[in-house]
mmCIF file of N, CA and C in Angstrom:
data_model
loop_
_atom_site.group_PDB
_atom_site.id
_atom_site.type_symbol
_atom_site.label_atom_id
_atom_site.label_comp_id
_atom_site.label_asym_id
_atom_site.label_seq_id
_atom_site.Cartn_x
_atom_site.Cartn_y
_atom_site.Cartn_z
ATOM 1 N N MET B 85 -103.165 -24.092 56.805
ATOM 2 C CA MET B 85 -102.914 -23.501 55.531
ATOM 3 C C MET B 85 -102.311 -23.355 53.718
ATOM 4 N N ASP B 86 -102.274 -23.528 53.251
ATOM 5 C CA ASP B 86 -101.247 -23.641 51.732
ATOM 6 C C ASP B 86 -101.391 -22.130 51.411
ATOM 7 N N ILE B 87 -100.166 -22.792 50.790
ATOM 8 C CA ILE B 87 -99.507 -21.111 50.092
ATOM 9 C C ILE B 87 -100.671 -20.047 49.003
ATOM 10 N N ILE B 88 -101.218 -21.531 48.542
ATOM 11 C CA ILE B 88 -102.753 -21.010 47.189
ATOM 12 C C ILE B 88 -103.723 -20.849 48.130
ATOM 13 N N SER B 89 -103.667 -21.068 49.373
ATOM 14 C CA SER B 89 -105.114 -20.247 49.846
ATOM 15 C C SER B 89 -104.741 -19.105 50.718
ATOM 16 N N LEU B 90 -103.751 -18.307 50.977
ATOM 17 C CA LEU B 90 -102.518 -17.884 51.963
ATOM 18 C C LEU B 90 -102.486 -16.775 51.074
ATOM 19 N N VAL B 91 -102.622 -16.585 49.368
ATOM 20 C CA VAL B 91 -102.263 -15.429 48.210
ATOM 21 C C VAL B 91 -104.398 -15.504 47.907
ATOM 22 N N ILE B 92 -105.245 -16.410 47.979
ATOM 23 C CA ILE B 92 -106.051 -15.461 48.066
ATOM 24 C C ILE B 92 -106.771 -14.955 48.327
ATOM 25 N N PHE B 93 -105.961 -15.479 49.901
ATOM 26 C CA PHE B 93 -106.374 -14.627 51.501
ATOM 27 C C PHE B 93 -106.085 -12.955 51.089
ATOM 28 N N LEU B 94 -104.838 -13.156 50.352
ATOM 29 C CA LEU B 94 -104.528 -12.161 50.428
ATOM 30 C C LEU B 94 -105.176 -10.626 49.534
ATOM 31 N N VAL B 95 -105.245 -11.674 47.888
ATOM 32 C CA VAL B 95 -106.061 -10.676 46.593
ATOM 33 C C VAL B 95 -107.427 -10.173 47.216
ATOM 34 N N ILE B 96 -108.071 -11.548 48.363
ATOM 35 C CA ILE B 96 -109.331 -10.860 48.966
ATOM 36 C C ILE B 96 -109.249 -9.032 49.581
ATOM 37 N N GLY B 97 -108.163 -9.530 50.782
ATOM 38 C CA GLY B 97 -108.097 -8.826 51.015
ATOM 39 C C GLY B 97 -107.586 -7.139 50.698
ATOM 40 N N ALA B 98 -107.082 -7.428 49.392
ATOM 41 C CA ALA B 98 -106.238 -5.841 49.084
ATOM 42 C C ALA B 98 -108.065 -6.000 47.669
ATOM 43 N N LEU B 99 -108.635 -6.231 47.590
ATOM 44 C CA LEU B 99 -109.514 -5.817 46.706
ATOM 45 C C LEU B 99 -110.227 -4.875 47.467
ATOM 46 N N ALA B 100 -111.037 -6.009 48.686
ATOM 47 C CA ALA B 100 -111.581 -6.015 49.462
ATOM 48 C C ALA B 100 -111.115 -3.783 49.950
ATOM 49 N N GLY B 101 -109.948 -4.441 50.458
ATOM 50 C CA GLY B 101 -109.406 -2.333 51.424
ATOM 51 C C GLY B 101 -109.574 -1.578 50.260
ATOM 52 N N TRP B 102 -109.141 -1.618 48.753
ATOM 53 C CA TRP B 102 -109.820 -1.115 48.119
ATOM 54 C C TRP B 102 -110.996 -0.444 47.728
ATOM 55 N N LEU B 103 -111.444 -1.860 47.964
ATOM 56 C CA LEU B 103 -112.952 -1.051 47.469
ATOM 57 C C LEU B 103 -113.785 -0.037 48.487
ATOM 58 N N ALA B 104 -113.321 -0.454 49.822
ATOM 59 C CA ALA B 104 -113.231 -0.129 51.356
ATOM 60 C C ALA B 104 -113.148 2.150 50.855
ATOM 61 N N GLY B 105 -111.476 1.646 50.620
ATOM 62 C CA GLY B 105 -111.193 2.646 51.019
ATOM 63 C C GLY B 105 -112.090 3.342 49.644
ATOM 64 N N ASN B 106 -112.130 3.858 48.507
ATOM 65 C CA ASN B 106 -112.551 4.420 47.037
ATOM 66 C C ASN B 106 -113.940 5.077 48.081
ATOM 67 N N ILE B 107 -114.983 3.965 49.081
ATOM 68 C CA ILE B 107 -116.656 3.722 48.813
ATOM 69 C C ILE B 107 -116.773 4.537 50.011
ATOM 70 N N MET B 108 -115.189 4.459 50.282
ATOM 71 C CA MET B 108 -115.105 5.642 52.043
ATOM 72 C C MET B 108 -114.721 7.729 51.289
ATOM 73 N N LYS B 109 -114.367 7.626 50.353
ATOM 74 C CA LYS B 109 -113.320 8.215 49.663
ATOM 75 C C LYS B 109 -113.148 9.233 50.763
ATOM 76 N N GLY B 110 -111.756 8.890 50.860
ATOM 77 C CA GLY B 110 -110.600 9.838 51.605
ATOM 78 C C GLY B 110 -110.481 8.909 52.488
ATOM 79 N N ARG B 111 -110.749 8.083 53.222
ATOM 80 C CA ARG B 111 -110.497 7.356 54.355
ATOM 81 C C ARG B 111 -110.130 5.745 53.773
ATOM 82 N N GLY B 112 -108.871 6.168 52.831
ATOM 83 C CA GLY B 112 -107.895 4.945 52.377
ATOM 84 C C GLY B 112 -106.345 5.566 53.031
ATOM 85 N N PHE B 113 -105.321 4.011 53.201
ATOM 86 C CA PHE B 113 -103.856 4.700 54.237
ATOM 87 C C PHE B 113 -103.298 4.298 52.814
ATOM 88 N N GLY B 114 -103.758 3.674 51.714
ATOM 89 C CA GLY B 114 -102.185 3.855 50.883
ATOM 90 C C GLY B 114 -102.957 2.564 49.807
ATOM 91 N N VAL B 115 -101.937 2.284 49.121
ATOM 92 C CA VAL B 115 -101.463 0.211 48.686
ATOM 93 C C VAL B 115 -101.752 0.244 49.768
ATOM 94 N N ILE B 116 -100.445 -0.278 50.445
ATOM 95 C CA ILE B 116 -100.187 -0.655 51.797
ATOM 96 C C ILE B 116 -100.888 -1.309 52.826
ATOM 97 N N GLY B 117 -101.466 0.088 53.031
ATOM 98 C CA GLY B 117 -103.160 0.420 54.440
ATOM 99 C C GLY B 117 -104.122 -0.133 53.898
ATOM 100 N N ASN B 118 -104.883 0.144 52.607
ATOM 101 C CA ASN B 118 -105.416 -0.743 51.884
ATOM 102 C C ASN B 118 -105.825 -1.797 52.633
ATOM 103 N N ILE B 119 -104.775 -2.335 52.106
ATOM 104 C CA ILE B 119 -103.832 -3.792 52.360
ATOM 105 C C ILE B 119 -103.837 -4.536 53.633
ATOM 106 N N ILE B 120 -103.961 -4.029 54.480
ATOM 107 C CA ILE B 120 -103.878 -3.927 55.509
ATOM 108 C C ILE B 120 -104.963 -4.437 56.087
ATOM 109 N N VAL B 121 -106.013 -3.181 55.890
ATOM 110 C CA VAL B 121 -107.632 -2.676 56.237
ATOM 111 C C VAL B 121 -108.513 -3.839 55.320
ATOM 112 N N GLY B 122 -107.714 -3.520 54.766
ATOM 113 C CA GLY B 122 -108.392 -4.958 53.442
ATOM 114 C C GLY B 122 -109.153 -6.129 54.323
ATOM 115 N N ILE B 123 -107.499 -6.935 54.275
ATOM 116 C CA ILE B 123 -107.677 -8.419 55.993
ATOM 117 C C ILE B 123 -107.986 -8.797 57.093
ATOM 118 N N VAL B 124 -107.434 -7.385 57.837
ATOM 119 C CA VAL B 124 -108.332 -7.181 58.918
ATOM 120 C C VAL B 124 -109.708 -6.800 58.633
ATOM 121 N N GLY B 125 -110.168 -6.745 57.821
ATOM 122 C CA GLY B 125 -112.054 -6.793 57.139
ATOM 123 C C GLY B 125 -112.307 -7.520 57.386
ATOM 124 N N ALA B 126 -111.943 -8.181 56.225
ATOM 125 C CA ALA B 126 -111.784 -9.493 56.200
ATOM 126 C C ALA B 126 -112.307 -11.074 57.591
ATOM 127 N N VAL B 127 -111.797 -10.757 58.266
ATOM 128 C CA VAL B 127 -111.545 -11.178 59.785
ATOM 129 C C VAL B 127 -113.363 -10.131 60.632
ATOM 130 N N LEU B 128 -112.559 -9.888 60.844
ATOM 131 C CA LEU B 128 -113.496 -8.788 61.405
ATOM 132 C C LEU B 128 -115.990 -8.764 59.951
ATOM 133 N N GLY B 129 -115.387 -8.708 58.964
ATOM 134 C CA GLY B 129 -116.774 -9.251 58.066
ATOM 135 C C GLY B 129 -117.515 -10.560 58.887
ATOM 136 N N GLY B 130 -116.007 -11.473 58.517
ATOM 137 C CA GLY B 130 -116.204 -12.774 58.817
ATOM 138 C C GLY B 130 -117.359 -13.379 60.320
ATOM 139 N N VAL B 131 -117.291 -11.927 61.559
ATOM 140 C CA VAL B 131 -117.449 -11.975 62.431
ATOM 141 C C VAL B 131 -118.528 -11.284 62.499
ATOM 142 N N VAL B 132 -118.474 -10.281 62.247
ATOM 143 C CA VAL B 132 -120.044 -9.448 61.455
ATOM 144 C C VAL B 132 -121.214 -10.568 61.142
ATOM 145 N N PHE B 133 -120.566 -11.300 60.082
ATOM 146 C CA PHE B 133 -121.462 -12.414 59.452
ATOM 147 C C PHE B 133 -121.561 -13.210 60.354
ATOM 148 N N SER B 134 -120.915 -13.907 60.437
ATOM 149 C CA SER B 134 -120.970 -15.366 61.512
ATOM 150 C C SER B 134 -122.073 -15.138 62.922
ATOM 151 N N LEU B 135 -121.697 -13.711 63.563
ATOM 152 C CA LEU B 135 -122.893 -13.678 64.384
ATOM 153 C C LEU B 135 -124.152 -12.899 64.096
ATOM 154 N N LEU B 136 -124.194 -12.647 62.304
ATOM 155 C CA LEU B 136 -125.902 -12.137 61.962
ATOM 156 C C LEU B 136 -126.089 -13.917 61.050
ATOM 157 N N GLY B 137 -125.327 -14.726 61.142
ATOM 158 C CA GLY B 137 -126.149 -15.826 60.987
ATOM 159 C C GLY B 137 -126.253 -15.561 59.386
ATOM 160 N N ILE B 138 -125.679 -15.428 59.060
ATOM 161 C CA ILE B 138 -125.405 -14.878 57.375
ATOM 162 C C ILE B 138 -123.825 -15.593 56.828
ATOM 163 N N THR B 139 -124.249 -16.533 55.339
ATOM 164 C CA THR B 139 -123.527 -16.881 55.392
ATOM 165 C C THR B 139 -123.132 -16.370 53.539
ATOM 166 N N THR B 140 -121.754 -16.717 52.872
ATOM 167 C CA THR B 140 -120.925 -16.297 51.903
ATOM 168 C C THR B 140 -120.396 -17.008 51.189
ATOM 169 N N GLY B 141 -120.799 -17.321 50.096
ATOM 170 C CA GLY B 141 -119.701 -18.549 49.012
ATOM 171 C C GLY B 141 -118.393 -17.714 48.096
ATOM 172 N N GLY B 142 -118.245 -18.749 47.831
ATOM 173 C CA GLY B 142 -117.351 -18.313 46.576
ATOM 174 C C GLY B 142 -116.603 -16.841 46.724
ATOM 175 N N PHE B 143 -116.023 -17.120 45.867
ATOM 176 C CA PHE B 143 -114.964 -15.423 45.646
ATOM 177 C C PHE B 143 -115.502 -14.132 45.718
ATOM 178 N N LEU B 144 -117.043 -14.363 44.921
ATOM 179 C CA LEU B 144 -117.867 -12.493 45.514
ATOM 180 C C LEU B 144 -117.762 -12.595 46.995
ATOM 181 N N GLY B 145 -118.959 -14.371 47.277
ATOM 182 C CA GLY B 145 -119.492 -13.620 47.994
ATOM 183 C C GLY B 145 -118.109 -13.770 49.332
ATOM 184 N N SER B 146 -116.767 -13.696 49.731
ATOM 185 C CA SER B 146 -115.431 -13.601 49.964
ATOM 186 C C SER B 146 -115.395 -12.376 49.965
ATOM 187 N N VAL B 147 -115.654 -11.139 49.276
ATOM 188 C CA VAL B 147 -114.879 -10.007 48.418
ATOM 189 C C VAL B 147 -115.914 -9.004 49.068
ATOM 190 N N ILE B 148 -117.040 -9.490 49.253
ATOM 191 C CA ILE B 148 -118.888 -8.803 50.034
ATOM 192 C C ILE B 148 -118.911 -8.287 51.094
ATOM 193 N N MET B 149 -118.310 -9.234 51.426
ATOM 194 C CA MET B 149 -118.126 -9.987 52.983
ATOM 195 C C MET B 149 -116.232 -8.466 53.238
ATOM 196 N N ALA B 150 -115.415 -8.822 53.320
ATOM 197 C CA ALA B 150 -115.004 -8.572 53.664
ATOM 198 C C ALA B 150 -114.251 -7.175 53.147
ATOM 199 N N THR B 151 -115.288 -6.480 51.924
ATOM 200 C CA THR B 151 -115.926 -5.226 52.212
ATOM 201 C C THR B 151 -116.566 -4.469 52.953
ATOM 202 N N ILE B 152 -117.419 -5.226 53.417
ATOM 203 C CA ILE B 152 -118.531 -4.095 53.979
ATOM 204 C C ILE B 152 -117.443 -4.753 55.874
ATOM 205 N N GLY B 153 -116.587 -5.271 56.008
ATOM 206 C CA GLY B 153 -115.819 -5.775 57.229
ATOM 207 C C GLY B 153 -114.344 -4.991 56.589
ATOM 208 N N ALA B 154 -114.256 -4.495 56.290
ATOM 209 C CA ALA B 154 -113.300 -3.494 55.937
ATOM 210 C C ALA B 154 -113.984 -1.277 56.184
ATOM 211 N N VAL B 155 -115.083 -1.963 55.582
ATOM 212 C CA VAL B 155 -115.840 -0.008 55.375
ATOM 213 C C VAL B 155 -116.332 -0.313 56.432
ATOM 214 N N ILE B 156 -115.992 -1.455 57.651
ATOM 215 C CA ILE B 156 -116.469 -0.483 58.663
ATOM 216 C C ILE B 156 -115.758 -0.706 60.412
ATOM 217 N N LEU B 157 -114.668 -0.829 59.623
ATOM 218 C CA LEU B 157 -112.988 -0.745 60.185
ATOM 219 C C LEU B 157 -113.184 0.792 60.000
ATOM 220 N N LEU B 158 -112.568 1.122 59.324
ATOM 221 C CA LEU B 158 -112.469 2.672 58.074
ATOM 222 C C LEU B 158 -113.795 3.607 59.346
ATOM 223 N N PHE B 159 -114.632 2.540 59.127
ATOM 224 C CA PHE B 159 -115.784 4.145 60.136
ATOM 225 C C PHE B 159 -114.962 3.482 61.449
ATOM 226 N N VAL B 160 -115.215 3.067 61.979
ATOM 227 C CA VAL B 160 -114.252 2.869 63.049
ATOM 228 C C VAL B 160 -113.736 3.517 63.534
ATOM 229 N N ILE B 161 -111.830 3.451 62.385
ATOM 230 C CA ILE B 161 -110.810 4.057 62.492
ATOM 231 C C ILE B 161 -111.221 5.759 62.149
ATOM 232 N N SER B 162 -112.346 6.216 61.984
ATOM 233 C CA SER B 162 -112.346 7.067 61.585
ATOM 234 C C SER B 162 -112.881 7.425 62.761
ATOM 235 N N LEU B 163 -113.846 7.494 63.606
ATOM 236 C CA LEU B 163 -114.402 7.252 64.845
ATOM 237 C C LEU B 163 -114.014 7.836 66.195
ATOM 238 N N VAL B 164 -112.122 7.099 66.050
ATOM 239 C CA VAL B 164 -111.191 7.346 66.432
ATOM 240 C C VAL B 164 -110.781 8.623 66.491
ATOM 241 N N LYS B 165 -110.072 8.920 65.227
ATOM 242 C CA LYS B 165 -109.468 9.817 64.957
ATOM 243 C C LYS B 165 -110.495 10.910 65.756
ATOM 244 N N LYS B 166 -111.393 11.065 65.392
ATOM 245 C CA LYS B 166 -112.315 12.411 65.599
ATOM 246 C C LYS B 166 -112.465 12.913 66.958
ATOM 247 N N ASN B 167 -112.120 11.344 67.704
ATOM 248 C CA ASN B 167 -112.747 12.094 69.009
ATOM 249 C C ASN B 167 -110.892 12.396 69.830
ATOM 250 N N ALA B 168 -109.645 11.720 69.081
ATOM 251 C CA ALA B 168 -108.871 11.394 69.532
ATOM 252 C C ALA B 168 -108.055 13.525 69.223
#
């Protein structure tokens, strides 16, 4: 992975984390936390989409996939916090 790909991955993760924080209303973790949630969500979204046989293309598809993964991650975190 070259530096440009890494920067694009981080931008997609940051955008996805911010979107997921807004979608889940109050379940965000601040700027840095949302970036981390977005990056982990991007990986989770990629796994979920591949298991379902869904492919995405381009920047917008990657953002949508990462956002869905980040929303799933925030939902799971909220369930764990509620039960702990």
